[in-house]
Short mmCIF file of C-alpha atoms and ligand atoms in Angstrom, two decimals:
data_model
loop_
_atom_site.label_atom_id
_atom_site.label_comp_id
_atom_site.label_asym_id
_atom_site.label_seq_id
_atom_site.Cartn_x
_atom_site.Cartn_y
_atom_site.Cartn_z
CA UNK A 8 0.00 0.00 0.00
CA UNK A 9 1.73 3.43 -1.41
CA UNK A 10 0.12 6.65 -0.42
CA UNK A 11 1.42 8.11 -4.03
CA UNK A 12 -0.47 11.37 -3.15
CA UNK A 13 1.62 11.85 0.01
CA UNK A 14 5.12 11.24 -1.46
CA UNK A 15 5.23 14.97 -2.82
CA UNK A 16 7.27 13.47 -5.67
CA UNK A 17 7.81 15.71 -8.20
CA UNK A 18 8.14 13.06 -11.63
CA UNK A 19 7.55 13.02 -14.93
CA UNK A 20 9.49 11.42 -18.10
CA UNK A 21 11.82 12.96 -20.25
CA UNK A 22 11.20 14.27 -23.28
CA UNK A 23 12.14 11.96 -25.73
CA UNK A 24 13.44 14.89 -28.50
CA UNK A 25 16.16 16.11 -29.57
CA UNK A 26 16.69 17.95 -26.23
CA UNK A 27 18.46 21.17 -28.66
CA UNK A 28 14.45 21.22 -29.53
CA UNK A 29 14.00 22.76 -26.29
CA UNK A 30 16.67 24.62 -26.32
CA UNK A 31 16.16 26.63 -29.03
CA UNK A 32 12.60 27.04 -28.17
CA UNK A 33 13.61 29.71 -25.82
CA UNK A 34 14.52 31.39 -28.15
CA UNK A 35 12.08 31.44 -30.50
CA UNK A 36 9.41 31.18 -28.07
CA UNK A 37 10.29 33.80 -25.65
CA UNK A 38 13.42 35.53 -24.91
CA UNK A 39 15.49 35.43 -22.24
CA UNK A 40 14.10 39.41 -20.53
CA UNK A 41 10.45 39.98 -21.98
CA UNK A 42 9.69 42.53 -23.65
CA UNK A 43 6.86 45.42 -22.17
CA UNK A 44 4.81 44.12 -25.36
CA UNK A 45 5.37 40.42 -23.86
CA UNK A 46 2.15 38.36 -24.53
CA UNK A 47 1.57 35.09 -21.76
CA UNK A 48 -1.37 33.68 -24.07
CA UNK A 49 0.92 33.40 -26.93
CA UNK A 50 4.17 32.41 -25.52
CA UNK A 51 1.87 29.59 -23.80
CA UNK A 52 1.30 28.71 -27.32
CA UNK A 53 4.08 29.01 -28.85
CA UNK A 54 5.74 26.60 -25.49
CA UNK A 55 3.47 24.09 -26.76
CA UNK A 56 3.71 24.46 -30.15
CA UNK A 57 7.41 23.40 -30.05
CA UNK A 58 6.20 19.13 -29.26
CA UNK A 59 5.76 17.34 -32.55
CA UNK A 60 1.99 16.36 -33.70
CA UNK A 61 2.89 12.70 -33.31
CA UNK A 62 4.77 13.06 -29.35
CA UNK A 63 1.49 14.57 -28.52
CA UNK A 64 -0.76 12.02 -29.89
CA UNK A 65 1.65 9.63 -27.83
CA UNK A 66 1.62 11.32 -24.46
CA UNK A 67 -2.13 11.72 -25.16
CA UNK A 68 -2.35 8.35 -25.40
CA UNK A 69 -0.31 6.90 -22.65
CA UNK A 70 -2.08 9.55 -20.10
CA UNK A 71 -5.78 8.79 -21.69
CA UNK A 72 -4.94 4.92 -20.68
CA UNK A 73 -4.25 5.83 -17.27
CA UNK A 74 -8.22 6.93 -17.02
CA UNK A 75 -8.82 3.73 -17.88
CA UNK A 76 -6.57 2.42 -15.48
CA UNK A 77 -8.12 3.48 -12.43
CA UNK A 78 -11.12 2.00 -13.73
CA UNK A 79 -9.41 -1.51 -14.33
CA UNK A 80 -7.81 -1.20 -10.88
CA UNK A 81 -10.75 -0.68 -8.96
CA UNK A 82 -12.59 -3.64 -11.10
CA UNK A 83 -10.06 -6.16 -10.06
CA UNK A 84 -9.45 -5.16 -6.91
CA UNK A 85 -13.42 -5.25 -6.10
CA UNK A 86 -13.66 -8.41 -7.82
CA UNK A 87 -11.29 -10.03 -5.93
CA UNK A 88 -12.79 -9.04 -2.65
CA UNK A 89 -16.08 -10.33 -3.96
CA UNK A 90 -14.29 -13.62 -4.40
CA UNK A 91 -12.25 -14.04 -1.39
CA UNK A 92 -15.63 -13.32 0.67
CA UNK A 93 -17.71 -15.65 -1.62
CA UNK A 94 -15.72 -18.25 -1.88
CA UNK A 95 -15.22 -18.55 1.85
CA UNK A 96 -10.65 -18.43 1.26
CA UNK A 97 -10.96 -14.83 3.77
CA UNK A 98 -12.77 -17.49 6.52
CA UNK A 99 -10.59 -20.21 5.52
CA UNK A 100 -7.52 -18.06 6.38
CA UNK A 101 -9.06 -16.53 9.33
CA UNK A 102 -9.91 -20.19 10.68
CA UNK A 103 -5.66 -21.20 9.66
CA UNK A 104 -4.27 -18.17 11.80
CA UNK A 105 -6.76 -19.36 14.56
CA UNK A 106 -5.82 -22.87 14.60
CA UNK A 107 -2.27 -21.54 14.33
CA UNK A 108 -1.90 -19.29 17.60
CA UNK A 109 -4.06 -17.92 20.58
CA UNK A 110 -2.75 -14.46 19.95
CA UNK A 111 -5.19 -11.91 18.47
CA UNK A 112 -2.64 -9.89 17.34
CA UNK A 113 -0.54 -12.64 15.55
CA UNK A 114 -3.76 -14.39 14.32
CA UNK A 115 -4.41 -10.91 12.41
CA UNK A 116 -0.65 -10.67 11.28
CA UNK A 117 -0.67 -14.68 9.88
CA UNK A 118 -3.94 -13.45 7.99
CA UNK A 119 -2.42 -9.89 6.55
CA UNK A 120 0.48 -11.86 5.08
CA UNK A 121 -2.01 -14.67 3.12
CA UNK A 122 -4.42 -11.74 2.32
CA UNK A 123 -1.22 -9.65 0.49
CA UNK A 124 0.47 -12.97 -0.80
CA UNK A 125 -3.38 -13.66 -2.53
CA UNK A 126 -4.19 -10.51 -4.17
CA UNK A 127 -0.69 -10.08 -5.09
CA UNK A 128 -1.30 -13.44 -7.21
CA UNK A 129 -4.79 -12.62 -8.25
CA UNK A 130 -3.82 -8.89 -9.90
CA UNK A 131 -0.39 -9.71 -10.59
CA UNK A 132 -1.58 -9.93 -14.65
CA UNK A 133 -3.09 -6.37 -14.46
CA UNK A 134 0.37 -4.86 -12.40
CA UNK A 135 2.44 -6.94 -15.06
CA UNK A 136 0.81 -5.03 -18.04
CA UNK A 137 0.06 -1.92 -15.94
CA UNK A 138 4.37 -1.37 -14.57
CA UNK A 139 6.06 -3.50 -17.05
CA UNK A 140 4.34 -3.86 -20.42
CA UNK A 141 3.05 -0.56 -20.65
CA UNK A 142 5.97 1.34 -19.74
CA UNK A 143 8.11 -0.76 -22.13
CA UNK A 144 5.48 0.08 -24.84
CA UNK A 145 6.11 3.77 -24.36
CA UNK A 146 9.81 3.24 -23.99
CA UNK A 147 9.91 4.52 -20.24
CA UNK A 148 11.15 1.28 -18.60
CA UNK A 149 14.85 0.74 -18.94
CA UNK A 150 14.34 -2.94 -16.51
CA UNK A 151 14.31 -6.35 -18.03
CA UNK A 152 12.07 -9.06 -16.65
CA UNK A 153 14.39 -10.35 -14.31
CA UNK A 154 15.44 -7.46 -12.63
CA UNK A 155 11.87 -5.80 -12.23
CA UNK A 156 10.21 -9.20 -10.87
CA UNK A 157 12.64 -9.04 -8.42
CA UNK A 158 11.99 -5.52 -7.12
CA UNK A 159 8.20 -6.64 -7.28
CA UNK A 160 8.94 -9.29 -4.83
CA UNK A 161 10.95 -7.16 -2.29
CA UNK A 162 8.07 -5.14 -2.84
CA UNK A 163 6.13 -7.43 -1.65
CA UNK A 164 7.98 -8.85 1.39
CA UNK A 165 8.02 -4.66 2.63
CA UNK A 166 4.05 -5.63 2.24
CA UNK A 167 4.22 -8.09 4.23
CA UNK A 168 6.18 -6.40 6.84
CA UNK A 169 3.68 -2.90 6.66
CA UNK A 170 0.58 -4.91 6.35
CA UNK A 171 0.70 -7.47 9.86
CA UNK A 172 1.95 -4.36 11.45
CA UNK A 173 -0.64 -2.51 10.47
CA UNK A 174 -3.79 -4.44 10.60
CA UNK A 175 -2.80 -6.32 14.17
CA UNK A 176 -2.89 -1.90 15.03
CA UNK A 177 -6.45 -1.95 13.14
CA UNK A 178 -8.13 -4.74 14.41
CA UNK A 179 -6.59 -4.01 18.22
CA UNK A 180 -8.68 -0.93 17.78
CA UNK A 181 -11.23 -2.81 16.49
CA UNK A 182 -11.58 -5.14 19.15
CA UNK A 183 -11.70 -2.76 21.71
CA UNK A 184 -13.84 -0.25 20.53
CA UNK A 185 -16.41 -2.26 18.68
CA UNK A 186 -18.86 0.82 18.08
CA UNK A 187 -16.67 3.68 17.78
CA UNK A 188 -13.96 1.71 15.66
CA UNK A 189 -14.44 3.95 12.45
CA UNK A 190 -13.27 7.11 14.54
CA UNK A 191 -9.97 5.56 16.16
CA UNK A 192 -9.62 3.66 12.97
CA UNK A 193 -9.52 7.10 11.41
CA UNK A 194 -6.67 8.25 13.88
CA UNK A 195 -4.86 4.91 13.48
CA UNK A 196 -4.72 5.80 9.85
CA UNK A 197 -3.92 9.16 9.70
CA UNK A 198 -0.52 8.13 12.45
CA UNK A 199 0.33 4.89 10.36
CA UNK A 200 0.64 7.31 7.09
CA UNK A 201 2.51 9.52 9.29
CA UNK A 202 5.12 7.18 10.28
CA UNK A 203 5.21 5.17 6.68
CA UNK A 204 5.98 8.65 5.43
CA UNK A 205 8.85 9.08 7.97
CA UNK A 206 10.58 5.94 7.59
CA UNK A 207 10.39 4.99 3.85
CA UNK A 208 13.10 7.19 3.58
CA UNK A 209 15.64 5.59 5.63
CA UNK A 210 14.10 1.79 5.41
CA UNK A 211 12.38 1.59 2.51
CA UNK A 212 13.89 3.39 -0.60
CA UNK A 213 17.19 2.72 -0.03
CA UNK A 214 16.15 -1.40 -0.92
CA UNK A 215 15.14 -0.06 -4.19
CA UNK A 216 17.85 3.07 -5.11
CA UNK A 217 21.29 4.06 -4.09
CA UNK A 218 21.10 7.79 -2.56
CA UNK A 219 25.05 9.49 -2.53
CA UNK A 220 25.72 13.03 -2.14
CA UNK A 221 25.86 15.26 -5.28
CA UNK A 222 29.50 16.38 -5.83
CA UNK A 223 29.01 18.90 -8.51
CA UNK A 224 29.74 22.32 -6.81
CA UNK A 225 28.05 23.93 -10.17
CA UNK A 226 24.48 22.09 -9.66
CA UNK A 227 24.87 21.86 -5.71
CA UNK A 228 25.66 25.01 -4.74
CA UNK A 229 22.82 27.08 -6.38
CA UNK A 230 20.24 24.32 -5.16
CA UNK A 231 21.75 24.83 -1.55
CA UNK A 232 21.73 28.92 -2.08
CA UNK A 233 17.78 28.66 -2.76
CA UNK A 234 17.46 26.01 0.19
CA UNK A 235 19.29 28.52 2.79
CA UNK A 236 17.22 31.46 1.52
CA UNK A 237 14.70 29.57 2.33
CA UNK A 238 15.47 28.57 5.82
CA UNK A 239 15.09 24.95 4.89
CA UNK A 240 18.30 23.17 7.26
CA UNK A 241 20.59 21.21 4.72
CA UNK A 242 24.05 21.16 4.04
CA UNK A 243 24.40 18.43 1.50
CA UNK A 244 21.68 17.84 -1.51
CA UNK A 245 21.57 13.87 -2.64
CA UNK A 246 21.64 12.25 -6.18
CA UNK A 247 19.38 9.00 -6.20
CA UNK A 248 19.85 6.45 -9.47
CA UNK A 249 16.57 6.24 -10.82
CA UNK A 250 17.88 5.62 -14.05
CA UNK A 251 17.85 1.86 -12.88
CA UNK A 252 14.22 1.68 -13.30
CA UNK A 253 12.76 4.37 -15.56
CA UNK A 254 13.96 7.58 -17.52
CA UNK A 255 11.41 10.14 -15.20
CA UNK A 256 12.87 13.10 -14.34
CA UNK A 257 12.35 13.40 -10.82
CA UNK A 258 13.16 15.43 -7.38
CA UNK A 259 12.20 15.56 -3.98
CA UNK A 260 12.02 16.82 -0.44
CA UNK A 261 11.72 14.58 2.35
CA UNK A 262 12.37 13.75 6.21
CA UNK A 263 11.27 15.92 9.25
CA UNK A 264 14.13 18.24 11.66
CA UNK A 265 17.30 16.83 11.69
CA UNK A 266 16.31 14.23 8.80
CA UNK A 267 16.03 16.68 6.32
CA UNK A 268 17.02 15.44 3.19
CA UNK A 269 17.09 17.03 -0.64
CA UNK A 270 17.43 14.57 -3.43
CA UNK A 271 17.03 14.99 -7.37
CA UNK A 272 17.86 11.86 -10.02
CA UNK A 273 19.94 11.28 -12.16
CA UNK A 274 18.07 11.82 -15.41
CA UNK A 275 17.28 15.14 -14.21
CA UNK A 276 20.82 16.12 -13.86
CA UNK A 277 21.78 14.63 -17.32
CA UNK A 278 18.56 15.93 -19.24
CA UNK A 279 17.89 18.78 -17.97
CA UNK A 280 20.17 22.41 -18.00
CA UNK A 281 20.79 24.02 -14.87
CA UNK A 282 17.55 26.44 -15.01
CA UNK A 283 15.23 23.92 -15.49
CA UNK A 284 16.74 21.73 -11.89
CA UNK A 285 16.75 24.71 -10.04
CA UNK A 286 12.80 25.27 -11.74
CA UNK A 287 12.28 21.48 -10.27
CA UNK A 288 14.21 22.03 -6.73
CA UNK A 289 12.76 25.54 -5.71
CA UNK A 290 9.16 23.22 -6.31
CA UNK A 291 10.19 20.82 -4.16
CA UNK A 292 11.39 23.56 -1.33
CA UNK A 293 7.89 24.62 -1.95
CA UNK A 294 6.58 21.85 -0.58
CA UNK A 295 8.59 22.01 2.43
CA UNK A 296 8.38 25.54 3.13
CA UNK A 297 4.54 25.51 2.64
CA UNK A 298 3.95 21.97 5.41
CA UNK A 299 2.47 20.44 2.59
CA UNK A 300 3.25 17.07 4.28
CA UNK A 301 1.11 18.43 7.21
CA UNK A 302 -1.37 20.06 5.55
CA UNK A 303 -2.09 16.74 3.19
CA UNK A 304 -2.08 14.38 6.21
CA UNK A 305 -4.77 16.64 7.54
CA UNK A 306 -6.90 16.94 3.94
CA UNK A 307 -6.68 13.50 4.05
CA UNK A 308 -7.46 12.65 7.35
CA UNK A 309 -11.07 14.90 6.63
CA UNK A 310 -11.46 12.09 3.67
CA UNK A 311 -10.50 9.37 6.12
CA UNK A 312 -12.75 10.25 8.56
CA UNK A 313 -15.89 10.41 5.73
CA UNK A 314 -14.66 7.03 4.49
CA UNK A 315 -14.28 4.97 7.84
CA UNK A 316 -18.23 6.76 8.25
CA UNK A 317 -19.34 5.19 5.57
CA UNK A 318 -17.81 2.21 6.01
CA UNK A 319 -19.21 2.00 9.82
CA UNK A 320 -22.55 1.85 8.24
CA UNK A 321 -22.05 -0.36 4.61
CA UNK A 322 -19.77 -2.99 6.78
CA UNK A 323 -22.93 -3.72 9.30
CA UNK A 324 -25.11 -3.67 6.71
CA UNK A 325 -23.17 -6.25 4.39
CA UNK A 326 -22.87 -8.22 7.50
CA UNK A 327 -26.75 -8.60 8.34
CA UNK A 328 -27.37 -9.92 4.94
CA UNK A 329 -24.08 -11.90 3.99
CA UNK A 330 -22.49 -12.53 7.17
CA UNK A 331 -23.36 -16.08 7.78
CA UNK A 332 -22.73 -16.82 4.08
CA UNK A 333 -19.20 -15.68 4.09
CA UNK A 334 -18.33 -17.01 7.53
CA UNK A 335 -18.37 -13.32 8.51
CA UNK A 336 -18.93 -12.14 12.32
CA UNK A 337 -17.94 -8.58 12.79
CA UNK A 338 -15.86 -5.79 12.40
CA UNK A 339 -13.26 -7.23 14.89
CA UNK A 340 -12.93 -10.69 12.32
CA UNK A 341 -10.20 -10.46 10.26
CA UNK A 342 -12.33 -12.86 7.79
CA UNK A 343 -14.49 -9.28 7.11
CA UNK A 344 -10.98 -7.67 5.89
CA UNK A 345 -12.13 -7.75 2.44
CA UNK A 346 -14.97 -6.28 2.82
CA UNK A 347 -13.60 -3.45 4.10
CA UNK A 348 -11.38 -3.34 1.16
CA UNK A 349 -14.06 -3.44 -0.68
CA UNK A 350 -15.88 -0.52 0.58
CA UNK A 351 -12.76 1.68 0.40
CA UNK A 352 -12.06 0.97 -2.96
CA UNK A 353 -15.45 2.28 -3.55
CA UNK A 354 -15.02 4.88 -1.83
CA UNK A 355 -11.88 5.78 -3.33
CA UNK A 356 -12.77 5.28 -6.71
CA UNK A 357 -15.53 7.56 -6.46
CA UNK A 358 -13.79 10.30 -5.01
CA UNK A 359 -10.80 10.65 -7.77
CA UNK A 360 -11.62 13.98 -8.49
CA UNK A 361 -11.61 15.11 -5.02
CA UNK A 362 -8.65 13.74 -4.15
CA UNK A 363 -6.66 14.82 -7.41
CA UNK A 364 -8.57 17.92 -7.10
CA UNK A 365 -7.00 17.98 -3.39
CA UNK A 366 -2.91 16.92 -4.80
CA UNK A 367 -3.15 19.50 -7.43
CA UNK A 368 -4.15 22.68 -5.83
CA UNK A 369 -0.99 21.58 -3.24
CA UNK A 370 0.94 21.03 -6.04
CA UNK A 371 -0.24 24.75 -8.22
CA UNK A 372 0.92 25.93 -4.53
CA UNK A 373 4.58 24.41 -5.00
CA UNK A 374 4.44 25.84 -8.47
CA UNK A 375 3.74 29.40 -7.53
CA UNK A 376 6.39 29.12 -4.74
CA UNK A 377 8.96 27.63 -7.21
CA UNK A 378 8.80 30.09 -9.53
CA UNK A 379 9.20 32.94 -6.92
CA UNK A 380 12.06 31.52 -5.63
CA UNK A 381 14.02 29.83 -9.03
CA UNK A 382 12.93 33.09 -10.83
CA UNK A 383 13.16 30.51 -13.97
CA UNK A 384 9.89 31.16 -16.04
CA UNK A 385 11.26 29.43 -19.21
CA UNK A 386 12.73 26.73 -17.19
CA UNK A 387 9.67 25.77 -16.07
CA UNK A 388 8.42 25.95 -19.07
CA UNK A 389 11.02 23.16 -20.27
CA UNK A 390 10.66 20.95 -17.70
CA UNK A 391 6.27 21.60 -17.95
CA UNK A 392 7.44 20.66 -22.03
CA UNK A 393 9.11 17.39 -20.69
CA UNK A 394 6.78 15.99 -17.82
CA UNK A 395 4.33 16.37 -20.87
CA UNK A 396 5.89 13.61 -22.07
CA UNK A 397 3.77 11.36 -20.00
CA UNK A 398 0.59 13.73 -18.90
CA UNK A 399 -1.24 15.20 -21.21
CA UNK A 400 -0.30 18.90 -22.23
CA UNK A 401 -3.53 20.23 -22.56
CA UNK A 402 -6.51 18.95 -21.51
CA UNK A 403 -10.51 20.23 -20.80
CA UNK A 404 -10.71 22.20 -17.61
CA UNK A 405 -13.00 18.99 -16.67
CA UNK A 406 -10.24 16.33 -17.47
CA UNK A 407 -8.07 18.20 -15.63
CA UNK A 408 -10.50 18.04 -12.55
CA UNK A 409 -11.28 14.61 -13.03
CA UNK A 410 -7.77 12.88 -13.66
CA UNK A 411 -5.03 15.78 -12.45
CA UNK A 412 -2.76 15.09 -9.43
CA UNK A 413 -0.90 17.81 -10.48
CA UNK A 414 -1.40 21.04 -12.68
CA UNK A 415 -1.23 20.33 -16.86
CA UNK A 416 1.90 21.32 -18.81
CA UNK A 417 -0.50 24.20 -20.20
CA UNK A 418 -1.71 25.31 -16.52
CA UNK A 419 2.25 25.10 -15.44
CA UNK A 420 3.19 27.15 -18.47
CA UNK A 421 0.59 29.66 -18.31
CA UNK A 422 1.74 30.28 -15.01
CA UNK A 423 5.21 30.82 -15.66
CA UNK A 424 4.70 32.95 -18.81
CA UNK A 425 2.41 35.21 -16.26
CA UNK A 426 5.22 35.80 -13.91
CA UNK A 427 7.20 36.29 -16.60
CA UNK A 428 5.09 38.70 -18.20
CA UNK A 429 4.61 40.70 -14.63
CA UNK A 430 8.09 41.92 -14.61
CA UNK A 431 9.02 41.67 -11.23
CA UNK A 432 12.02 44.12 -9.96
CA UNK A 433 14.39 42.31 -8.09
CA UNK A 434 14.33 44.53 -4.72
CA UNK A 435 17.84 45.15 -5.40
CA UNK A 436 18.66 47.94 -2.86
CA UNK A 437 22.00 49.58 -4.73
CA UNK A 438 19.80 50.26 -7.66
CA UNK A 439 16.22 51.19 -6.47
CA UNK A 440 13.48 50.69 -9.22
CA UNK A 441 11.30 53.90 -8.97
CA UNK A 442 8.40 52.94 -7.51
CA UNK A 443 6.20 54.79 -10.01
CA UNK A 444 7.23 55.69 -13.56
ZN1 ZN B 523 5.21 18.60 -6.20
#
């Protein structure tokens, strides 16, 4: 289980062109000072007009299946709760774990690991064609076979681990507070994102990526200038090889206090000029500076708390009709786990748009902040140009509601282009700008 909304990870994929393309779209498209007759509207255009007919039809494409995606997700995942309660396996492992041990708390985590060992099975086709085939279609992947299954499996043995910690928390509570379960359930939640948040970091990406401090005093220093402008406590910024898996261009802030930590990858450093990383890395301070870890934790704790209250109510309800069918007898039987699955899938799935609608407005935030601080309008624009490589440039205001985590490459240009367009003196006290003219 990844909260992807909560990782504040600032990815896209590179743009495949000739990366002189963008380079010389600068010029063409807007020059380097703009001039007082400097249009946004049209520069947006012209930004957008530099990607060839056919890499939009592409990106169009691989973005557009992603709608479809979510649908396929939630499909399989509800149809495999359907059959795990149906077919009695959820009881059947529930009755195992009991046979196995008198603790509660172990029977739960002996039924966590055959719940995550079963559905990994049962939608292992769907993840296969979702992370592997699909990516190599669109020739983001740079893993063979081997080498990905076996990142899928230590995947799944950090499952494992998460999961029996997790639900023997869950179904404590649930024992214990049999009626009020779906408001300490909602606490339990909010602290176990909290702390998964905290430690993948340290425990968990390092199994996947090697993290080593950047050495390059020409892209370190300036990222550390806009970090200690910014009050934000580093002293070293980190280069993580994410080349090993995929050629996204990628960057982010994470850790609390002393933790701290600033990373970019590598295929940002070798695809991308020095504007456009310090574009990327004044968004990603953005995120710090502004407690969007926080403030998401919070947001999301609200849709927690509304999910857990509907669940409180479908879960009985399911129970009184299908209970004795299913082998079912409460909240506090780990045999119901499914079903509760099942009802936050739902739940999930039908609020996409709120939750996107939540990631992106945090993420327009980062955007306004990052262009403040990198004071790098067309090297936002680039790097907008290049994430479009995998979400759609432009979209309808309603796609954008309905399927946005974070803003379009035409919403992220626009934006720049308007700063850019504002002319903004740069306070600089030797040489006062008159402050009418
Ligand atoms: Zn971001």
């Amino acid at each position: 289980m990844t909260f992807q909304c909560l990782s504040l990870v600032f990815a896209g994929f590179v743009w495949l062109a000739n990366p002189l393309q963008a380079q010389q779209a600068s010029v063409t498209a807007s020059p380097a000072s703009a001039p007082a007759s400097f249009d946004p509207a049209e520069a947006t255009k012209a930004w957008l007009n530099t990607v060839p007919a056919e890499k939009r039809a592409k990106s169009d494409a691989y973005f557009e299946g992603g709608y479809w995606l979510i649908l396929w997700n939630f499909l399989v995942g509800a149809a495999i709760a359907i059959f795990l309660l149906a077919s009695k396996w959820s009881a059947r492992l529930r009755d195992f774990a009991e046979r196995t041990t008198n603790s509660k708390s172990i029977q739960v985590a002996i039924y966590a690991v055959g719940y995550v060992l079963i559905v990994a099975v049962l939608s292992f086709p769907l993840a296969f064609y979702q992370l592997f085939l699909r990516e190599h279609q669109y020739g983001f992947a740079t893993q063979t076979f081997g080498p990905w299954f076996v990142e899928q499996l230590v995947g799944l043995v950090v499952a494992f681990i998460a999961s029996s910690i997790a639900l023997a928390v869950f179904y404590w509570v649930f024992r214990h507070a049999p009626n009020s379960w779906w408001i300490w359930g909602t606490l339990v939640a909010v602290v176990l994102s909290f702390i998964g948040n905290f430690i993948a970091p340290i425990y968990v990406e390092p199994l996947f990526n090697t993290y080593k401090p950047l050495t390059d005093a020409k892209i370190r220093d300036p990222i550390l200038a806009m970090a200690q402008a910014n009050e934000i406590p580093v002293k070293q910024v980190f280069e993580v090889d994410a080349s090993r898996q995929t050629t996204r261009v990628s960057a982010n802030v994470s850790g609390m206090l002393g933790t701290t930590r600033i990373a970019l990858n590598d295929n940002l450093l070798k695809q991308c000029t020095l504007p456009e990383i310090r574009a990327v890395m004044a968004h990603e301070m953005g995120h710090y500076v502004l407690n969007h870890g926080a403030k998401l934790t919070i947001y999301f704790g609200v849709v927690a708390l509304f999910g857990f209250g509907i669940a409180n109510v479908a879960f009985d309800w399911a129970v009184r009709r299908w209970g004795q069918r299913w082998d079912v007898r409460g909240i506090a039987d780990p045999a119901g786990f499914p079903l509760l699955m099942l009802i936050f899938l739902t739940f999930a799935f039908l609020m996409t748009p709120i939750l996107n609608s939540i990631t992106r407005t945090i993420e327009r935030e980062a955007d306004q902040f990052g262009i403040n601080t990198s004071r790098e309008p067309d090297g936002e624009a680039k790097v907008a140009l290049k994430l479009g490589a995998y979400r759609k440039l432009d979209p309808t205001p309603l796609e954008e509601f309905i399927f946005f985590d974070h803003p379009s490459g035409r919403a992220r240009i626009q934006m720049a282009m308007d700063w850019k367009a504002a002319h903004l003196p740069a306070g600089n006290l030797d040489a006062p700008e008159p402050a009418t003219d």
